[in-house]
Every structure is written in C-alpha cells, then in structure tokens.
Short mmCIF file of C-alpha atoms in Angstrom, two decimals:
data_model
loop_
_atom_site.label_atom_id
_atom_site.label_comp_id
_atom_site.label_asym_id
_atom_site.label_seq_id
_atom_site.Cartn_x
_atom_site.Cartn_y
_atom_site.Cartn_z
CA MET A 863 59.82 131.89 42.96
CA GLN A 864 63.39 132.46 43.52
CA LYS A 865 62.85 133.16 47.20
CA ARG A 866 60.90 129.98 47.73
CA THR A 867 63.74 128.02 45.93
CA ASN A 868 66.24 129.72 48.33
CA LYS A 869 64.14 128.86 51.36
CA PHE A 870 63.72 125.40 50.27
CA SER A 871 67.49 125.11 49.78
CA THR A 872 68.18 126.58 53.18
CA TYR A 873 65.72 124.04 54.66
CA LEU A 874 67.55 121.21 52.94
CA LEU A 875 70.94 122.37 54.17
CA ILE A 876 69.61 122.54 57.61
CA VAL A 877 68.19 119.05 57.45
CA PHE A 878 71.40 117.62 56.03
CA ALA A 879 73.38 119.36 58.65
CA VAL A 880 71.30 117.89 61.53
CA ILE A 881 71.52 114.49 59.95
CA PHE A 882 75.24 114.93 59.61
CA VAL A 883 75.59 115.99 63.30
CA LEU A 884 73.36 113.10 64.47
CA SER A 885 75.39 110.60 62.45
CA ASN A 886 78.62 111.88 63.69
CA MET A 887 77.23 111.61 67.36
CA ALA A 888 76.33 108.05 66.74
CA ASP A 889 79.77 107.37 65.35
CA ALA A 890 81.34 109.09 68.23
CA SER A 891 80.50 106.41 70.67
CA VAL A 892 83.41 104.43 71.93
CA ARG A 893 83.31 100.69 71.14
CA TRP A 894 85.28 98.23 73.16
CA LYS A 895 85.92 94.51 72.65
CA LEU A 896 85.85 92.48 75.96
CA SER A 897 87.19 89.02 75.84
CA HIS A 898 86.88 86.11 78.39
CA HIS A 899 87.63 82.38 78.18
CA ARG A 900 84.60 80.94 79.98
CA PRO A 901 81.69 79.34 77.84
CA VAL A 902 78.79 81.13 76.40
CA ASP A 903 75.96 81.62 79.12
CA SER A 904 78.29 80.76 81.88
CA THR A 905 78.05 82.84 85.10
CA ILE A 906 81.00 85.08 84.03
CA ASP A 907 79.57 85.47 80.51
CA THR A 908 76.19 86.50 81.91
CA ASP A 909 77.72 88.91 84.37
CA LEU A 910 79.88 90.57 81.83
CA LYS A 911 76.96 91.03 79.44
CA LYS A 912 75.02 92.57 82.25
CA PHE A 913 78.10 94.86 83.06
CA ALA A 914 78.42 95.93 79.37
CA ALA A 915 74.65 96.71 79.20
CA GLU A 916 74.79 98.92 82.39
CA VAL A 917 77.88 100.69 81.12
CA GLU A 918 76.07 101.50 77.77
CA GLU A 919 72.83 102.48 79.64
CA ASN A 920 74.66 104.77 82.27
CA THR A 921 76.97 106.48 79.68
CA GLU A 922 73.92 107.12 77.65
CA GLY A 923 75.48 105.03 74.75
CA ARG A 924 78.85 106.80 74.82
CA ILE A 925 80.63 103.60 75.76
CA LYS A 926 79.51 100.42 74.05
CA ILE A 927 81.27 97.07 75.15
CA GLU A 928 80.90 93.94 72.95
CA VAL A 929 81.56 90.72 74.84
CA PHE A 930 83.47 87.83 73.20
CA PRO A 931 83.05 84.67 75.31
CA ALA A 932 84.85 81.26 75.04
CA ALA A 933 88.30 82.60 74.05
CA GLN A 934 87.00 83.84 70.67
CA LEU A 935 89.66 86.27 70.53
CA GLY A 936 92.39 83.99 72.06
CA GLY A 937 93.36 82.61 75.40
CA SER A 938 93.57 84.75 78.52
CA GLU A 939 97.34 85.33 78.44
CA ILE A 940 97.44 86.17 74.72
CA VAL A 941 94.58 88.50 74.95
CA MET A 942 95.85 90.26 78.10
CA GLU A 943 99.10 90.94 76.22
CA ARG A 944 97.03 92.21 73.34
CA VAL A 945 95.22 94.60 75.75
CA GLY A 946 98.49 95.82 76.96
CA ILE A 947 99.41 96.99 73.50
CA GLY A 948 95.91 98.19 72.69
CA ALA A 949 95.00 95.64 70.08
CA ILE A 950 91.93 94.64 72.32
CA GLU A 951 90.55 97.02 74.80
CA MET A 952 89.33 94.75 77.56
CA VAL A 953 89.70 91.25 79.03
CA LEU A 954 88.63 89.32 81.98
CA GLY A 955 91.30 86.85 82.72
CA TYR A 956 94.46 86.13 84.69
CA PRO A 957 97.87 87.50 84.37
CA THR A 958 100.85 85.17 84.26
CA THR A 959 104.40 85.26 85.28
CA THR A 960 105.57 85.46 81.68
CA MET A 961 104.16 88.99 81.47
CA ASP A 962 105.80 89.95 84.94
CA PRO A 963 107.15 87.54 87.60
CA HIS A 964 105.44 89.96 90.13
CA PHE A 965 102.00 88.73 88.95
CA ASP A 966 102.45 85.53 90.93
CA ILE A 967 101.76 87.42 94.08
CA TYR A 968 98.02 87.26 93.57
CA ASN A 969 98.44 83.42 93.56
CA VAL A 970 100.42 83.12 96.70
CA PRO A 971 98.67 80.37 98.63
CA ALA A 972 97.31 80.83 102.24
CA LEU A 973 96.84 84.59 101.86
CA ALA A 974 93.19 84.26 103.00
CA LYS A 975 91.31 81.62 104.78
CA ASN A 976 87.71 82.71 104.06
CA TYR A 977 85.63 84.91 101.65
CA ASP A 978 85.74 88.02 104.11
CA GLU A 979 89.44 88.04 104.04
CA LEU A 980 89.45 87.62 100.27
CA GLU A 981 87.27 90.64 99.95
CA LYS A 982 89.58 92.65 102.12
CA LEU A 983 92.51 91.64 100.03
CA PHE A 984 91.16 91.96 96.49
CA SER A 985 88.79 94.87 96.74
CA HIS A 986 89.85 98.04 94.74
CA GLY A 987 91.71 100.35 96.94
CA SER A 988 92.96 97.84 99.39
CA PRO A 989 96.81 98.04 100.13
CA PHE A 990 97.27 94.52 98.62
CA MET A 991 95.19 95.28 95.41
CA ASN A 992 97.20 98.48 95.10
CA ILE A 993 100.35 96.36 94.50
CA ILE A 994 98.51 94.47 91.74
CA HIS A 995 97.14 97.58 90.25
CA ASP A 996 100.60 99.09 90.02
CA THR A 997 101.97 96.00 88.31
CA PHE A 998 99.23 96.04 85.65
CA ALA A 999 99.91 99.74 85.21
CA LYS A 1000 103.52 99.14 84.23
CA LEU A 1001 102.17 97.11 81.20
CA ASP A 1002 99.74 99.77 80.18
CA MET A 1003 96.67 98.23 81.67
CA HIS A 1004 94.22 99.50 84.08
CA PRO A 1005 92.33 97.02 86.24
CA LEU A 1006 88.67 97.88 86.89
CA MET A 1007 87.80 95.07 89.35
CA SER A 1008 88.82 91.60 90.65
CA TYR A 1009 86.22 88.83 89.90
CA CYS A 1010 86.05 86.09 92.63
CA VAL A 1011 84.86 82.69 91.33
CA SER A 1012 85.50 80.55 94.42
CA PHE A 1013 88.31 78.99 96.52
CA VAL A 1014 89.95 75.92 95.05
CA GLY A 1015 90.67 72.55 96.52
CA LEU A 1016 92.17 69.00 95.94
CA GLY A 1017 90.17 66.49 93.90
CA LEU A 1018 91.01 62.87 93.92
CA LYS A 1019 90.06 59.90 91.89
CA GLN A 1020 89.53 57.90 95.08
CA PRO A 1021 90.13 58.31 98.76
CA ILE A 1022 93.84 58.18 99.82
CA GLU A 1023 94.85 57.19 103.18
CA GLY A 1024 95.86 60.27 105.37
CA MET A 1025 94.41 62.63 102.79
CA LEU A 1026 92.91 64.83 105.52
CA ASP A 1027 96.32 65.14 107.41
CA ALA A 1028 98.39 68.01 105.89
CA ASN A 1029 101.60 66.45 107.15
CA VAL A 1030 101.38 62.97 105.65
CA LYS A 1031 103.57 61.98 102.59
CA HIS A 1032 101.99 60.40 99.66
CA LYS A 1033 103.14 58.61 96.53
CA GLU A 1034 100.26 59.82 94.44
CA LYS A 1035 100.80 62.28 91.53
CA ILE A 1036 98.64 65.33 91.50
CA ARG A 1037 98.06 67.60 88.55
CA THR A 1038 98.63 71.29 88.94
CA ALA A 1039 98.98 74.37 86.82
CA THR A 1040 102.33 75.08 85.46
CA LEU A 1041 102.67 78.09 87.99
CA ASN A 1042 104.93 77.34 90.86
CA SER A 1043 102.39 79.19 93.09
CA PHE A 1044 100.16 75.89 92.51
CA ARG A 1045 102.90 73.40 92.30
CA TYR A 1046 104.38 74.23 95.64
CA PRO A 1047 101.11 73.82 97.71
CA ALA A 1048 100.65 70.31 96.05
CA GLU A 1049 104.15 69.41 97.08
CA ALA A 1050 103.59 71.03 100.52
CA ILE A 1051 100.84 68.62 101.45
CA GLY A 1052 102.76 65.66 100.47
CA TYR A 1053 102.01 64.85 96.80
CA LEU A 1054 104.02 64.51 93.65
CA ALA A 1055 103.16 67.59 91.80
CA THR A 1056 102.70 67.10 88.00
CA PRO A 1057 102.18 70.12 85.78
CA ILE A 1058 99.71 69.19 82.99
CA PRO A 1059 97.63 71.43 80.68
CA MET A 1060 94.04 71.74 81.67
CA GLY A 1061 92.85 70.49 78.36
CA ASP A 1062 94.66 67.10 79.09
CA LEU A 1063 93.54 66.62 82.70
CA PHE A 1064 90.50 64.45 82.08
CA THR A 1065 92.44 61.92 79.92
CA ALA A 1066 95.34 62.00 82.44
CA LEU A 1067 92.82 61.32 85.29
CA GLN A 1068 91.06 58.51 83.33
CA THR A 1069 94.19 56.73 82.27
CA GLY A 1070 96.00 57.03 85.61
CA ILE A 1071 98.75 59.38 84.60
CA VAL A 1072 97.76 61.41 87.76
CA ASP A 1073 95.65 60.48 90.78
CA GLY A 1074 94.07 63.81 91.32
CA SER A 1075 94.22 67.49 90.71
CA TYR A 1076 94.90 70.51 92.79
CA GLY A 1077 93.74 74.14 92.09
CA ASN A 1078 90.20 73.60 90.69
CA GLY A 1079 87.10 75.00 92.21
CA PRO A 1080 84.04 72.83 92.62
CA GLU A 1081 82.33 74.47 89.66
CA VAL A 1082 85.14 73.33 87.29
CA VAL A 1083 85.19 69.80 88.84
CA TYR A 1084 81.39 69.44 88.55
CA LEU A 1085 81.10 70.68 85.06
CA GLN A 1086 84.29 68.83 83.63
CA PHE A 1087 85.67 66.19 85.97
CA ARG A 1088 82.77 64.80 88.08
CA ASP A 1089 82.89 61.48 86.30
CA VAL A 1090 86.67 60.97 87.28
CA ILE A 1091 87.01 62.91 90.54
CA LYS A 1092 85.20 61.08 93.37
CA SER A 1093 86.74 62.79 96.46
CA TYR A 1094 87.24 66.57 96.87
CA ILE A 1095 88.68 68.41 99.75
CA PRO A 1096 87.97 72.15 100.00
CA ILE A 1097 91.24 73.18 101.41
CA ARG A 1098 90.54 76.81 100.51
CA ALA A 1099 94.29 77.84 100.55
CA GLN A 1100 93.86 79.66 97.10
CA SER A 1101 91.06 81.08 95.04
CA ASP A 1102 90.04 81.43 91.48
CA ILE A 1103 90.46 85.23 91.06
CA PHE A 1104 90.21 86.95 87.69
CA PHE A 1105 90.72 90.57 86.91
CA LEU A 1106 88.70 92.86 84.52
CA VAL A 1107 91.23 95.13 82.91
CA VAL A 1108 91.13 97.76 80.12
CA ASN A 1109 93.84 99.34 78.02
CA LYS A 1110 95.22 102.23 80.05
CA ASP A 1111 95.36 104.59 77.15
CA ALA A 1112 91.84 103.67 75.97
CA PHE A 1113 90.48 104.31 79.46
CA GLU A 1114 92.34 107.67 79.84
CA ASP A 1115 90.97 108.69 76.41
CA ILE A 1116 87.33 108.70 77.54
CA ASP A 1117 85.59 111.51 79.51
CA ALA A 1118 86.27 111.72 83.25
CA LYS A 1119 82.62 111.43 83.82
CA ASP A 1120 82.55 108.16 82.04
CA GLN A 1121 85.59 106.87 83.85
CA LYS A 1122 83.85 107.42 87.06
CA ILE A 1123 80.61 105.75 85.88
CA ILE A 1124 82.58 102.69 84.81
CA THR A 1125 84.67 102.72 88.05
CA ASP A 1126 81.59 102.72 90.05
CA LEU A 1127 79.86 100.04 88.22
CA ALA A 1128 82.87 97.86 88.36
CA SER A 1129 83.14 98.33 92.14
CA LYS A 1130 79.51 97.52 92.40
CA PHE A 1131 80.05 94.14 90.54
CA GLU A 1132 83.21 93.28 92.46
CA LYS A 1133 81.59 93.68 95.86
CA ASN A 1134 78.67 91.56 94.86
CA ARG A 1135 80.78 88.80 93.49
CA PHE A 1136 82.38 88.03 96.86
CA LYS A 1137 79.03 87.38 98.50
CA ILE A 1138 77.71 85.39 95.51
CA ALA A 1139 80.88 83.41 95.26
CA ALA A 1140 80.55 82.10 98.78
CA GLN A 1141 76.92 81.11 97.84
CA GLU A 1142 77.88 79.50 94.56
CA GLU A 1143 80.72 77.32 96.13
CA THR A 1144 78.09 75.87 98.54
CA SER A 1145 75.76 75.19 95.64
CA TRP A 1146 78.45 73.60 93.47
CA LEU A 1147 79.66 71.30 96.32
CA LYS A 1148 76.14 70.26 96.91
CA ARG A 1149 75.62 69.32 93.23
CA LEU A 1150 79.00 67.46 93.14
CA ALA A 1151 77.84 65.37 96.23
CA GLU A 1152 74.56 64.72 94.48
CA LYS A 1153 76.53 63.23 91.45
CA GLY A 1154 78.41 60.81 93.71
CA THR A 1155 81.61 62.81 94.66
CA LYS A 1156 82.27 62.62 98.39
CA ILE A 1157 83.09 66.07 99.97
CA HIS A 1158 85.47 66.04 102.82
CA GLU A 1159 84.81 69.11 104.60
CA LEU A 1160 87.77 70.16 107.07
CA ASN A 1161 87.21 71.56 110.43
CA GLU A 1162 88.97 74.76 111.55
CA LYS A 1163 91.88 72.96 113.06
CA GLN A 1164 92.46 70.85 109.90
CA ILE A 1165 92.23 73.97 107.70
CA ALA A 1166 94.68 75.90 109.92
CA SER A 1167 97.08 72.86 109.57
CA PHE A 1168 96.87 72.78 105.81
CA HIS A 1169 97.36 76.45 105.46
CA LYS A 1170 100.48 76.36 107.77
CA ALA A 1171 101.93 73.50 105.80
CA ILE A 1172 101.39 75.32 102.50
CA GLN A 1173 102.59 78.66 103.80
CA ASP A 1174 105.75 77.30 105.49
CA TYR A 1175 106.75 75.42 102.40
CA SER A 1176 105.51 77.72 99.54
CA TRP A 1177 106.36 81.19 100.93
CA PRO A 1178 110.11 81.00 101.10
CA LYS A 1179 110.29 79.42 97.67
CA LEU A 1180 107.86 82.02 96.13
CA LYS A 1181 109.89 84.89 97.72
CA LYS A 1182 113.04 83.89 95.73
CA ASP A 1183 110.80 83.43 92.51
CA ILE A 1184 108.97 86.72 92.81
CA GLY A 1185 111.72 88.69 94.29
CA GLU A 1186 112.32 89.25 98.03
CA LYS A 1187 111.60 92.96 98.34
CA PHE A 1188 108.43 92.92 96.19
CA PHE A 1189 107.29 89.81 98.09
CA ASN A 1190 107.87 91.34 101.44
CA ASP A 1191 106.16 94.64 100.46
CA ALA A 1192 103.10 92.52 99.21
CA ILE A 1193 102.80 90.50 102.35
CA LYS A 1194 103.10 93.83 104.47
CA ALA A 1195 100.19 95.19 102.37
CA ARG A 1196 98.37 91.89 102.79
CA ASN A 1197 98.74 92.13 106.60
CA GLU A 1198 97.72 95.76 106.54
CA ALA A 1199 94.57 94.89 104.56
CA LEU A 1200 93.49 91.97 106.66
CA LYS A 1201 93.53 94.31 109.90
CA LYS A 1202 90.82 96.57 108.38
#
C-alpha cells in the first residue's frame, strides 16, 4: 500500500511539474504593444494586424504583438517618445523635429519623383535609410521598416489661375503642417503657407480661412475633405512615409533567431508597400474624380518645374534648419541610393 501511495505521489509530482513547465513556457512569450494613429480597419490597421499574426506564427508564439489603432495609446509623436523610453514597445508613425531636428531629413521635398525612387531611398539598407536608422538609434529606437502610403499633392477649394505653373505667385492661403519641410514647398510654388492643425482643416476650408491644403495624399482628401476640396494637383514632391519602430532594448532582448524572423517579415512588408502604394494612389485619385474633384495631372515637364522650384527654395532653408553637415551627408547618401 505504501509503495502504491509513493508511486501515486511521484506521478502527481510529475504531472504538476509538467503543468508548471508548460505554464512557464506560455508566460515566457514576449508581448509587445503596437500603436498607430489610423482608424480601425484602415489599410494600415489591416496590414499591421497581418504583420503581427505572421510574427506570432513564424516565431511559434514566442513574440505576440497586440495592435492598438486610432491613437488609442496616444498620438504618433507622444507614442514614439514612449517607445524610446520603453513604456510602449512599438509604433507605426512619424518622428518629428521636437525629438531631433535631423528627423526632418526624411521630409525634405523633391527627394524623389516616382515610386521607384522612393523605394531606392527608403528601403532598409539603402545609404539614405541608414542615415534615418542612425537617428532613431540615438533615441533607443530600432526601425523595422518604412511604410509608404502615397505621394502627396495640393488640394484647392476651386481652381486658381496659374495653378499648374510652378512659378506663378498667388494671393491664396494654403494650409500646411507645422513642419518647415511642408511650409517651404507651399511658399516655393507661390502660396501663403498657413500652418493649421489637421483636426481644424475641414472647418478652415469650409469657412474660407484657407483656400486649400498642401501635403495630403488622395486617400486623406477622399476620406476627409472631398466635400470641400474640388481641385487636386498630384505634385508628388513629397510622400506620406511612416516608420515601424520598436524599442531598441526590447528588440535586442529577444533571441537572435526571432530578430531575424521579424526583420525578414518587415522587409517583405516594406517592399510590397511601394508597389501597392502606387496602385492605391491611382485608385484613390479615381474615386476622388468620381465624387466631383477635378484631378489635374501634370506632365513630366510640369512635374520637373514644380520640383525644381520647390528644391531651389526649400533646400537652402532646410539645410540651415537641419544642420549643414548632416544635410549634406544625407543628400550625398540620397544621390548614392538613386544611382543603384
């Protein structure tokens, strides 16, 4: 009887030990929060949830990423700062000059004129992207990929005389982001740049405070402003580029094998986005046109003229804002990347 009791006790100990080990294995999985500011079920939200699912599957559950859309954890700038200190693990968003003046380098206008050039500049490992990578690293963030949404353009409430000529001066006020990298291009093509928060733009257009907006892609114009923007010019001097970044320490704490899995998956998503972005821009422009917004496509000569005017006006000013040596090094890296 005693032997049976001992055997049963041993059996129970083994069972409990197995349960304990399995429980610890389940608890050992790394759980990261990933924040972004776009709406639930938007293209970005869908892509990030797919990315998170693929990470979990390919790491066999060792890395689990929970996606928080619609700025649930805070705006892009705030969350990115929190990622730097490790309070949140991941964010897809845009860095600002308040974090580091050098971040304005990715917003420099007229860096690229088409999606092929954008891909050469912002793909992981390119000389230009390495400059951005190093800037993130100084703030304890590790960029996993760039996320190309689309080129941006100029939206107007109504047609303006000479609007397709980059060298005509206008009296109209145009809303821009507060960043100089967006204010300067609007000034360069002859408008009175008026920085206004995005949340106030619809009312500003509706009430006549501004006559248009520079720096929005066709998706944003269609979803938010198609009732007040009736002319759209795809200047394509700048692009909506976001970055998926992870806290540097959090990334370095995981196994090297999982680091490679995540890096490879991010690279695949990054590459696909450049191709999809070009297709999506065409689709959104078509939908805008169907809702009554006139799309004023520019020919190659007009595009070159707009880009030259923007570059000639903006680059010297941004060189002073960002820092001459850093700016020159970044432009050198840009030129090197475009040669490949």
